[in-house]
Tab-separated table of C-alpha atoms and ligand atoms in Angstrom:
chain	number	residue	atom	x	y	z
A	1	MET	CA	20.678	-4.969	3.424
A	2	LYS	CA	18.393	-2.502	1.704
A	3	GLU	CA	16.620	0.206	3.640
A	4	PHE	CA	13.348	2.213	2.817
A	5	LYS	CA	11.720	4.870	4.676
A	6	ILE	CA	8.022	4.440	4.759
A	7	ALA	CA	5.625	7.031	6.182
A	8	VAL	CA	2.753	5.427	8.074
A	9	ILE	CA	-0.497	7.301	8.629
A	10	PRO	CA	-2.872	5.220	10.717
A	11	GLY	CA	-5.519	8.008	10.780
A	12	ASP	CA	-9.011	7.402	12.464
A	13	GLY	CA	-11.618	4.770	13.232
A	14	ILE	CA	-10.209	1.217	12.509
A	15	GLY	CA	-7.170	2.649	10.746
A	16	PRO	CA	-4.842	1.961	13.715
A	17	ASP	CA	-6.286	-1.476	14.150
A	18	ILE	CA	-5.344	-2.584	10.601
A	19	ILE	CA	-2.284	-0.638	9.887
A	20	ARG	CA	-0.664	-2.347	12.842
A	21	GLU	CA	-1.207	-5.679	11.064
A	22	ALA	CA	0.111	-4.390	7.718
A	23	VAL	CA	3.246	-3.010	9.370
A	24	LYS	CA	3.958	-6.470	11.036
A	25	VAL	CA	3.465	-8.248	7.679
A	26	MET	CA	5.705	-5.840	5.808
A	27	THR	CA	8.282	-6.330	8.550
A	28	LYS	CA	8.175	-10.076	8.171
A	29	VAL	CA	8.505	-10.004	4.412
A	30	GLY	CA	11.245	-7.492	4.745
A	31	GLU	CA	13.314	-10.020	6.765
A	32	LYS	CA	12.796	-12.593	4.188
A	33	TYR	CA	14.195	-10.093	1.390
A	34	ASP	CA	16.955	-8.750	3.486
A	35	THR	CA	15.233	-5.318	3.595
A	36	LYS	CA	14.612	-2.936	6.528
A	37	PHE	CA	11.521	-0.788	6.519
A	38	ASN	CA	11.991	2.496	8.625
A	39	PHE	CA	8.489	3.187	9.562
A	40	VAL	CA	7.797	6.802	10.515
A	41	GLU	CA	4.369	7.308	11.900
A	42	VAL	CA	2.754	10.605	11.194
A	43	LYS	CA	-0.948	12.005	11.838
A	44	ALA	CA	-3.557	12.885	9.471
A	45	GLY	CA	-7.320	13.485	9.518
A	46	GLY	CA	-9.237	13.517	12.800
A	47	ASP	CA	-6.254	12.275	14.543
A	48	ALA	CA	-4.262	15.392	13.573
A	49	ILE	CA	-7.284	17.734	14.247
A	50	ASP	CA	-7.335	16.345	17.856
A	51	ALA	CA	-3.465	16.704	18.230
A	52	TYR	CA	-2.975	19.879	16.354
A	53	GLY	CA	-6.176	21.353	15.302
A	54	ASN	CA	-5.200	20.774	11.650
A	55	PRO	CA	-6.147	17.661	9.562
A	56	LEU	CA	-2.796	17.990	7.529
A	57	PRO	CA	0.108	19.364	9.617
A	58	GLN	CA	3.085	20.521	7.393
A	59	GLU	CA	5.199	17.817	9.345
A	60	THR	CA	3.072	15.011	7.856
A	61	ILE	CA	3.516	16.342	4.282
A	62	ASP	CA	7.217	16.745	4.875
A	63	GLU	CA	7.744	13.246	6.423
A	64	CYS	CA	5.610	11.766	3.311
A	65	LYS	CA	7.732	13.702	0.780
A	66	SER	CA	11.031	12.367	2.231
A	67	SER	CA	9.762	8.765	2.322
A	68	GLU	CA	9.809	6.109	-0.458
A	69	ALA	CA	6.176	5.512	-0.087
A	70	VAL	CA	3.083	6.169	2.134
A	71	LEU	CA	1.036	3.685	3.882
A	72	LEU	CA	-2.333	5.008	4.936
A	73	GLY	CA	-5.124	3.522	6.988
A	74	ALA	CA	-8.378	5.712	6.895
A	75	VAL	CA	-9.425	9.074	7.878
A	76	GLY	CA	-12.735	10.605	9.237
A	77	GLY	CA	-15.584	9.912	11.672
A	78	PRO	CA	-18.776	11.415	13.040
A	79	LYS	CA	-16.637	13.234	15.661
A	80	TRP	CA	-15.494	15.735	13.059
A	81	ASP	CA	-18.598	15.729	11.011
A	82	ASN	CA	-19.664	19.251	12.012
A	83	LEU	CA	-16.457	21.147	11.129
A	84	GLU	CA	-16.436	23.463	8.330
A	85	GLY	CA	-15.239	22.022	4.808
A	86	SER	CA	-11.724	23.031	4.962
A	87	LYS	CA	-11.131	21.648	8.381
A	88	ARG	CA	-12.518	18.260	7.882
A	89	PRO	CA	-10.514	15.145	8.067
A	90	GLU	CA	-11.268	14.398	4.446
A	91	ARG	CA	-9.338	17.523	3.518
A	92	ALA	CA	-6.197	15.657	4.641
A	93	LEU	CA	-6.636	13.121	1.883
A	94	LEU	CA	-7.310	15.798	-0.818
A	95	GLY	CA	-4.398	17.803	0.536
A	96	LEU	CA	-1.941	14.751	0.677
A	97	ARG	CA	-2.870	13.809	-2.845
A	98	GLY	CA	-2.495	17.378	-4.212
A	99	ALA	CA	0.703	18.011	-2.230
A	100	LEU	CA	2.232	14.780	-3.380
A	101	GLY	CA	1.198	15.235	-6.883
A	102	LEU	CA	-0.527	11.816	-6.905
A	103	TYR	CA	-2.733	12.165	-9.954
A	104	ALA	CA	-3.398	8.509	-10.719
A	105	ASN	CA	-5.559	6.408	-8.538
A	106	LEU	CA	-5.600	2.708	-9.306
A	107	ARG	CA	-8.401	0.835	-7.678
A	108	PRO	CA	-8.819	-2.773	-8.614
A	109	ALA	CA	-11.993	-4.697	-7.988
A	110	LYS	CA	-11.677	-8.368	-8.189
A	111	VAL	CA	-13.878	-11.195	-6.998
A	112	TYR	CA	-11.967	-13.872	-5.042
A	113	ASN	CA	-13.207	-17.302	-5.896
A	114	VAL	CA	-13.694	-18.314	-2.274
A	115	LEU	CA	-15.606	-15.238	-1.464
A	116	LYS	CA	-17.872	-15.294	-4.503
A	117	SER	CA	-21.040	-15.743	-2.343
A	118	ALA	CA	-20.367	-12.485	-0.667
A	119	SER	CA	-21.173	-10.585	-3.999
A	120	PRO	CA	-24.687	-9.092	-3.900
A	121	LEU	CA	-25.014	-9.943	-7.654
A	122	LYS	CA	-26.444	-13.346	-9.041
A	123	ASP	CA	-24.029	-16.191	-9.462
A	124	GLU	CA	-24.607	-16.306	-13.368
A	125	ILE	CA	-23.233	-12.756	-13.444
A	126	ILE	CA	-20.438	-13.262	-11.182
A	127	ASP	CA	-19.394	-16.500	-12.898
A	128	GLU	CA	-18.657	-14.570	-16.003
A	129	GLY	CA	-15.575	-13.125	-13.842
A	130	VAL	CA	-15.160	-9.744	-12.274
A	131	ASP	CA	-11.595	-8.454	-12.584
A	132	LEU	CA	-11.520	-4.747	-13.250
A	133	LEU	CA	-9.491	-1.742	-12.666
A	134	VAL	CA	-10.912	1.779	-12.082
A	135	VAL	CA	-8.200	4.388	-13.011
A	136	ARG	CA	-9.401	7.500	-11.415
A	137	GLU	CA	-7.859	11.109	-12.026
A	138	LEU	CA	-7.117	12.240	-8.573
A	139	ILE	CA	-5.841	15.863	-8.235
A	140	GLY	CA	-7.977	17.712	-10.659
A	141	GLY	CA	-11.712	18.159	-11.728
A	142	ILE	CA	-14.443	19.244	-9.356
A	143	TYR	CA	-12.831	18.096	-6.205
A	144	PHE	CA	-9.999	20.642	-6.879
A	145	GLY	CA	-11.656	23.341	-9.009
A	146	ASP	CA	-13.032	26.879	-7.996
A	147	ARG	CA	-15.568	26.779	-5.489
A	148	GLY	CA	-17.409	29.306	-3.225
A	149	THR	CA	-20.617	29.971	-1.165
A	150	GLU	CA	-22.102	33.446	-1.516
A	151	GLU	CA	-25.213	35.307	-1.718
A	152	VAL	CA	-26.565	35.921	-5.056
A	153	ASN	CA	-29.530	38.387	-5.161
A	154	GLY	CA	-30.098	37.536	-1.482
A	155	VAL	CA	-30.176	33.818	-1.935
A	156	GLU	CA	-27.421	31.666	-0.325
A	157	THR	CA	-25.615	29.952	-3.370
A	158	ALA	CA	-22.887	27.521	-3.759
A	159	TYR	CA	-20.794	26.247	-6.625
A	160	ASP	CA	-18.070	23.860	-7.529
A	161	THR	CA	-16.257	23.781	-10.900
A	162	GLU	CA	-15.467	20.769	-13.284
A	163	LYS	CA	-12.389	21.782	-15.118
A	164	TYR	CA	-9.588	19.836	-16.792
A	165	ASN	CA	-6.698	20.774	-19.246
A	166	VAL	CA	-5.446	18.400	-22.042
A	167	ASP	CA	-2.193	17.703	-20.159
A	168	GLU	CA	-4.186	16.504	-17.056
A	169	VAL	CA	-6.317	14.116	-19.274
A	170	LYS	CA	-3.310	13.005	-21.311
A	171	ARG	CA	-1.283	11.932	-18.236
A	172	ILE	CA	-4.057	9.887	-16.514
A	173	ALA	CA	-5.030	8.493	-19.957
A	174	HIS	CA	-1.477	7.091	-20.282
A	175	SER	CA	-1.695	5.490	-16.928
A	176	ALA	CA	-4.956	3.762	-17.905
A	177	PHE	CA	-3.525	2.564	-21.220
A	178	LYS	CA	-0.209	1.490	-19.535
A	179	SER	CA	-2.193	-0.622	-17.013
A	180	ALA	CA	-4.379	-2.007	-19.798
A	181	MET	CA	-1.270	-3.357	-21.672
A	182	LYS	CA	-0.507	-5.205	-18.536
A	183	ARG	CA	-3.958	-6.718	-18.323
A	184	ARG	CA	-6.679	-7.614	-20.929
A	185	LYS	CA	-5.828	-4.613	-23.162
A	186	LYS	CA	-9.300	-2.952	-22.984
A	187	VAL	CA	-10.042	0.623	-21.863
A	188	THR	CA	-13.444	2.175	-21.235
A	189	SER	CA	-13.183	5.853	-20.824
A	190	VAL	CA	-16.168	7.202	-18.733
A	191	ASP	CA	-17.583	10.681	-19.107
A	192	LYS	CA	-20.624	12.683	-19.388
A	193	ALA	CA	-19.923	14.078	-23.045
A	194	ASN	CA	-23.405	14.487	-23.985
A	195	VAL	CA	-23.730	17.377	-21.311
A	196	LEU	CA	-20.281	18.451	-20.069
A	197	ASP	CA	-17.508	20.551	-22.094
A	198	ALA	CA	-14.930	19.187	-19.603
A	199	SER	CA	-16.175	15.558	-20.714
A	200	ARG	CA	-15.954	16.512	-24.478
A	201	LEU	CA	-12.336	17.660	-23.940
A	202	TRP	CA	-11.555	14.371	-22.139
A	203	ARG	CA	-13.032	12.242	-24.877
A	204	LYS	CA	-11.170	14.048	-27.495
A	205	THR	CA	-8.011	13.744	-25.639
A	206	VAL	CA	-8.294	10.137	-24.774
A	207	ASN	CA	-8.941	9.367	-28.537
A	208	GLU	CA	-5.587	11.122	-29.254
A	209	VAL	CA	-3.611	9.209	-26.580
A	210	ALA	CA	-5.190	5.824	-27.721
A	211	LYS	CA	-3.295	6.273	-31.072
A	212	GLU	CA	-0.113	5.487	-29.142
A	213	TYR	CA	-1.469	2.133	-27.918
A	214	PRO	CA	-2.921	0.479	-31.053
A	215	GLU	CA	-3.235	-2.898	-29.198
A	216	VAL	CA	-5.632	-1.551	-26.640
A	217	GLU	CA	-9.229	-1.490	-27.587
A	218	LEU	CA	-10.990	1.547	-26.499
A	219	ASN	CA	-14.753	2.372	-26.090
A	220	HIS	CA	-16.381	5.380	-24.581
A	221	LEU	CA	-19.452	5.075	-22.199
A	222	TYR	CA	-21.474	7.832	-20.369
A	223	VAL	CA	-21.292	7.643	-16.542
A	224	ASP	CA	-24.934	6.880	-15.985
A	225	ASN	CA	-24.812	3.975	-18.372
A	226	THR	CA	-21.542	2.727	-16.810
A	227	ALA	CA	-23.223	2.750	-13.498
A	228	MET	CA	-25.841	0.439	-15.003
A	229	GLN	CA	-23.497	-1.892	-17.073
A	230	LEU	CA	-21.328	-2.367	-13.715
A	231	VAL	CA	-24.216	-4.255	-12.173
A	232	ARG	CA	-25.661	-5.719	-15.440
A	233	LYS	CA	-22.405	-7.348	-16.872
A	234	PRO	CA	-19.290	-6.368	-14.800
A	235	SER	CA	-17.211	-8.930	-16.940
A	236	GLN	CA	-17.319	-6.508	-19.976
A	237	PHE	CA	-14.775	-4.147	-18.060
A	238	ASP	CA	-10.970	-4.330	-18.006
A	239	VAL	CA	-9.704	-0.832	-17.296
A	240	ILE	CA	-12.244	2.008	-16.508
A	241	LEU	CA	-10.562	5.454	-17.167
A	242	THR	CA	-12.457	8.439	-15.665
A	243	ASN	CA	-12.266	11.752	-13.878
A	244	ASN	CA	-12.056	12.479	-10.259
A	245	ILE	CA	-15.830	12.595	-9.255
A	246	PHE	CA	-16.905	9.768	-11.496
A	247	GLY	CA	-14.083	7.593	-10.384
A	248	ASP	CA	-15.078	8.303	-6.769
A	249	ILE	CA	-18.484	7.158	-7.326
A	250	LEU	CA	-17.852	4.220	-9.683
A	251	SER	CA	-15.045	2.758	-7.689
A	252	ASP	CA	-17.472	2.525	-4.703
A	253	GLU	CA	-19.886	0.631	-6.873
A	254	ALA	CA	-17.219	-1.567	-8.339
A	255	SER	CA	-15.997	-2.509	-4.872
A	256	MET	CA	-19.522	-3.391	-3.758
A	257	ILE	CA	-19.967	-5.661	-6.528
A	258	THR	CA	-17.198	-7.948	-5.121
A	259	GLY	CA	-19.003	-8.007	-1.854
A	260	SER	CA	-15.830	-7.834	-0.024
A	261	ILE	CA	-14.736	-4.218	0.215
A	262	GLY	CA	-12.605	-5.196	3.304
A	263	MET	CA	-10.363	-7.079	0.831
A	264	LEU	CA	-9.632	-4.316	-1.665
A	265	ALA	CA	-6.553	-2.107	-1.759
A	266	SER	CA	-5.757	1.010	-3.779
A	267	SER	CA	-2.717	2.980	-4.895
A	268	SER	CA	-2.311	6.687	-5.723
A	269	ILE	CA	0.699	7.316	-7.794
A	270	ARG	CA	2.604	9.674	-10.105
A	271	GLU	CA	5.218	9.128	-12.928
A	272	ASP	CA	8.202	8.239	-10.533
A	273	SER	CA	7.772	5.152	-8.229
A	274	PHE	CA	6.478	7.279	-5.260
A	275	GLY	CA	2.930	6.400	-4.193
A	276	MET	CA	0.410	6.239	-1.237
A	277	TYR	CA	-1.386	2.937	-0.601
A	278	GLU	CA	-4.548	2.421	1.340
A	279	PRO	CA	-7.632	0.300	1.579
A	280	ILE	CA	-10.770	1.385	-0.438
A	281	HIS	CA	-13.039	1.182	2.559
A	282	GLY	CA	-13.254	3.925	5.060
A	283	SER	CA	-12.549	4.115	8.855
A	284	ALA	CA	-15.721	2.359	10.061
A	285	PRO	CA	-15.573	4.263	13.382
A	286	ASP	CA	-18.490	1.936	14.615
A	287	ILE	CA	-16.047	-0.909	15.041
A	288	ALA	CA	-12.845	0.957	15.881
A	289	GLY	CA	-10.623	-0.549	18.505
A	290	MET	CA	-12.829	-3.546	18.759
A	291	ASP	CA	-10.299	-6.004	17.065
A	292	ILE	CA	-12.959	-7.141	14.562
A	293	ALA	CA	-12.098	-5.218	11.499
A	294	ASN	CA	-10.805	-6.852	8.427
A	295	PRO	CA	-7.050	-6.028	8.083
A	296	LEU	CA	-6.633	-7.705	4.685
A	297	ALA	CA	-7.284	-4.618	2.435
A	298	GLN	CA	-4.618	-2.810	4.391
A	299	ILE	CA	-2.153	-5.790	4.179
A	300	LEU	CA	-2.968	-5.963	0.430
A	301	SER	CA	-2.121	-2.218	0.088
A	302	ALA	CA	1.207	-3.067	1.751
A	303	ALA	CA	1.714	-5.651	-1.108
A	304	MET	CA	0.841	-2.886	-3.745
A	305	LEU	CA	3.294	-0.567	-2.081
A	306	LEU	CA	6.117	-3.185	-2.327
A	307	GLU	CA	5.370	-3.939	-5.870
A	308	TYR	CA	4.778	-0.400	-7.416
A	309	SER	CA	7.073	1.911	-5.137
A	310	LEU	CA	9.905	-0.539	-4.076
A	311	ASN	CA	10.097	-2.901	-7.069
A	312	MET	CA	9.716	-5.843	-4.785
A	313	SER	CA	7.165	-7.824	-6.793
A	314	GLU	CA	8.167	-11.139	-5.296
A	315	ALA	CA	7.410	-10.052	-1.915
A	316	ALA	CA	4.128	-8.626	-3.061
A	317	ARG	CA	3.143	-12.126	-4.428
A	318	ASP	CA	4.347	-13.521	-1.142
A	319	ILE	CA	1.715	-11.419	0.641
A	320	GLU	CA	-1.124	-12.055	-1.824
A	321	ALA	CA	-0.401	-15.864	-1.612
A	322	ALA	CA	-0.460	-15.782	2.170
A	323	VAL	CA	-3.813	-14.041	2.079
A	324	GLU	CA	-5.293	-16.448	-0.321
A	325	LYS	CA	-4.087	-19.530	1.608
A	326	VAL	CA	-5.639	-17.948	5.031
A	327	LEU	CA	-8.968	-17.593	3.002
A	328	ASN	CA	-8.798	-20.915	1.524
A	329	ALA	CA	-8.021	-22.381	5.000
A	330	GLY	CA	-11.490	-20.947	6.075
A	331	TYR	CA	-10.574	-18.131	8.079
A	332	ARG	CA	-12.828	-15.021	7.910
A	333	THR	CA	-13.211	-11.807	9.821
A	334	ALA	CA	-16.805	-10.633	10.549
A	335	ASP	CA	-17.502	-8.814	7.331
A	336	ILE	CA	-16.847	-11.716	5.190
A	337	TYR	CA	-17.943	-14.473	7.595
A	338	VAL	CA	-20.406	-17.155	6.244
A	339	GLU	CA	-21.548	-20.354	7.939
A	340	GLY	CA	-19.038	-22.982	7.893
A	341	THR	CA	-16.052	-20.791	8.131
A	342	GLU	CA	-14.049	-19.756	11.057
A	343	LYS	CA	-14.541	-16.287	12.470
A	344	VAL	CA	-11.367	-14.435	13.712
A	345	GLY	CA	-10.546	-10.900	14.901
A	346	THR	CA	-8.082	-8.366	13.446
A	347	THR	CA	-5.008	-9.432	15.361
A	348	GLU	CA	-5.460	-13.055	14.743
A	349	MET	CA	-6.192	-12.468	10.963
A	350	GLY	CA	-3.016	-10.535	10.755
A	351	LYS	CA	-1.044	-13.431	12.695
A	352	LEU	CA	-2.484	-16.046	10.294
A	353	VAL	CA	-1.113	-14.051	7.294
A	354	LEU	CA	2.183	-13.661	8.980
A	355	GLU	CA	2.575	-17.498	9.599
A	356	GLN	CA	2.141	-18.060	5.901
A	357	ILE	CA	5.115	-15.871	4.847
B	401	LIG	C1	-12.232	8.258	-1.627
B	401	LIG	C2	-12.973	9.071	-0.644
B	401	LIG	C3	-12.456	10.520	-0.795
B	401	LIG	C4	-12.643	11.007	-2.027
B	401	LIG	C5	-12.995	11.507	0.380
B	401	LIG	C6	-12.954	10.855	1.766
B	401	LIG	C7	-12.524	12.825	0.201
B	401	LIG	O1	-14.247	8.990	-0.891
B	401	LIG	O2	-10.917	8.039	-1.499
B	401	LIG	O3	-12.898	7.605	-2.552
B	401	LIG	O4	-13.780	11.357	-2.350
B	401	LIG	O5	-11.583	10.864	-2.893
B	402	LIG	MG1	-14.778	7.561	-2.363
């Protein structure tokens, strides 16, 4: 029997509700493949602030580092909104990404056929197909650059810095091109090269890396245009390669297009197989603990974990197929509910998926 140590961070809001279901699903699929997962639960975000006064305790970092992969729920909530920047729950996310060196964030946005009507876009746009992957640089740029708040000539002033070096751009560009090779072989690199120096270096470097992937078609778009194109014709995109801040914004837009953000998983990875896996959606504190949150994005994050970090693609396919079966059978959580389907809660949805494995 194989054994893997998995760090589990339920976090805040609906995090604990949905991660519970994902852990059950992983355990079940583990039995099928003669694999034991040793889940080690640790705290981060508001949960850790309440327990230790620190959003990212060293113990959490250490447990993650000594694991094969990390499964994360969500962090943050209004309870901690008034804390100073460096003490907020979101710091835990940025801190974990940085400490673990997770420079590549892969955020797929795909419209499930049975959930097509959930998309806010017109049918004729959706019918062209939406199946894209945002590859976001995750540990550089303005979210990690120099920052400060100071008085300049008696006026309170704040600044943040967008800064990238060639090596940082190269490695994330390679992630994007490699992903594209497994998909439809198209990369759209997104920047603001008409204004920003950091973007001009980005574009030049991406063009260099592209030479190593002659089969992949590369184009460049400005970020404002990309925001527009995503709603005008999302089918034109395969892999979107971009920096930390643009990727943050565009991945939210891309997930909204699918209409079912409660279904979307993401991975944050580096060169080796280690990674952190989490739903794209946030902690939804307003529905926490009510057993109504959609656990599917979390369950699909577990599938991604199996595939990328543990090399268990068959088990991952099993989970994905189970989710599709449950949707095809007409079960929906409140966020994706439409008339004529059957509404179920978090635990029930988890159980239905489990039964299909
Ligand atoms: C995300 C989130 C985080 C980010 C926040 C919570 C720091 O929006 O994962 O996209 O901006 O990276
Ligand atoms: Mg975001």
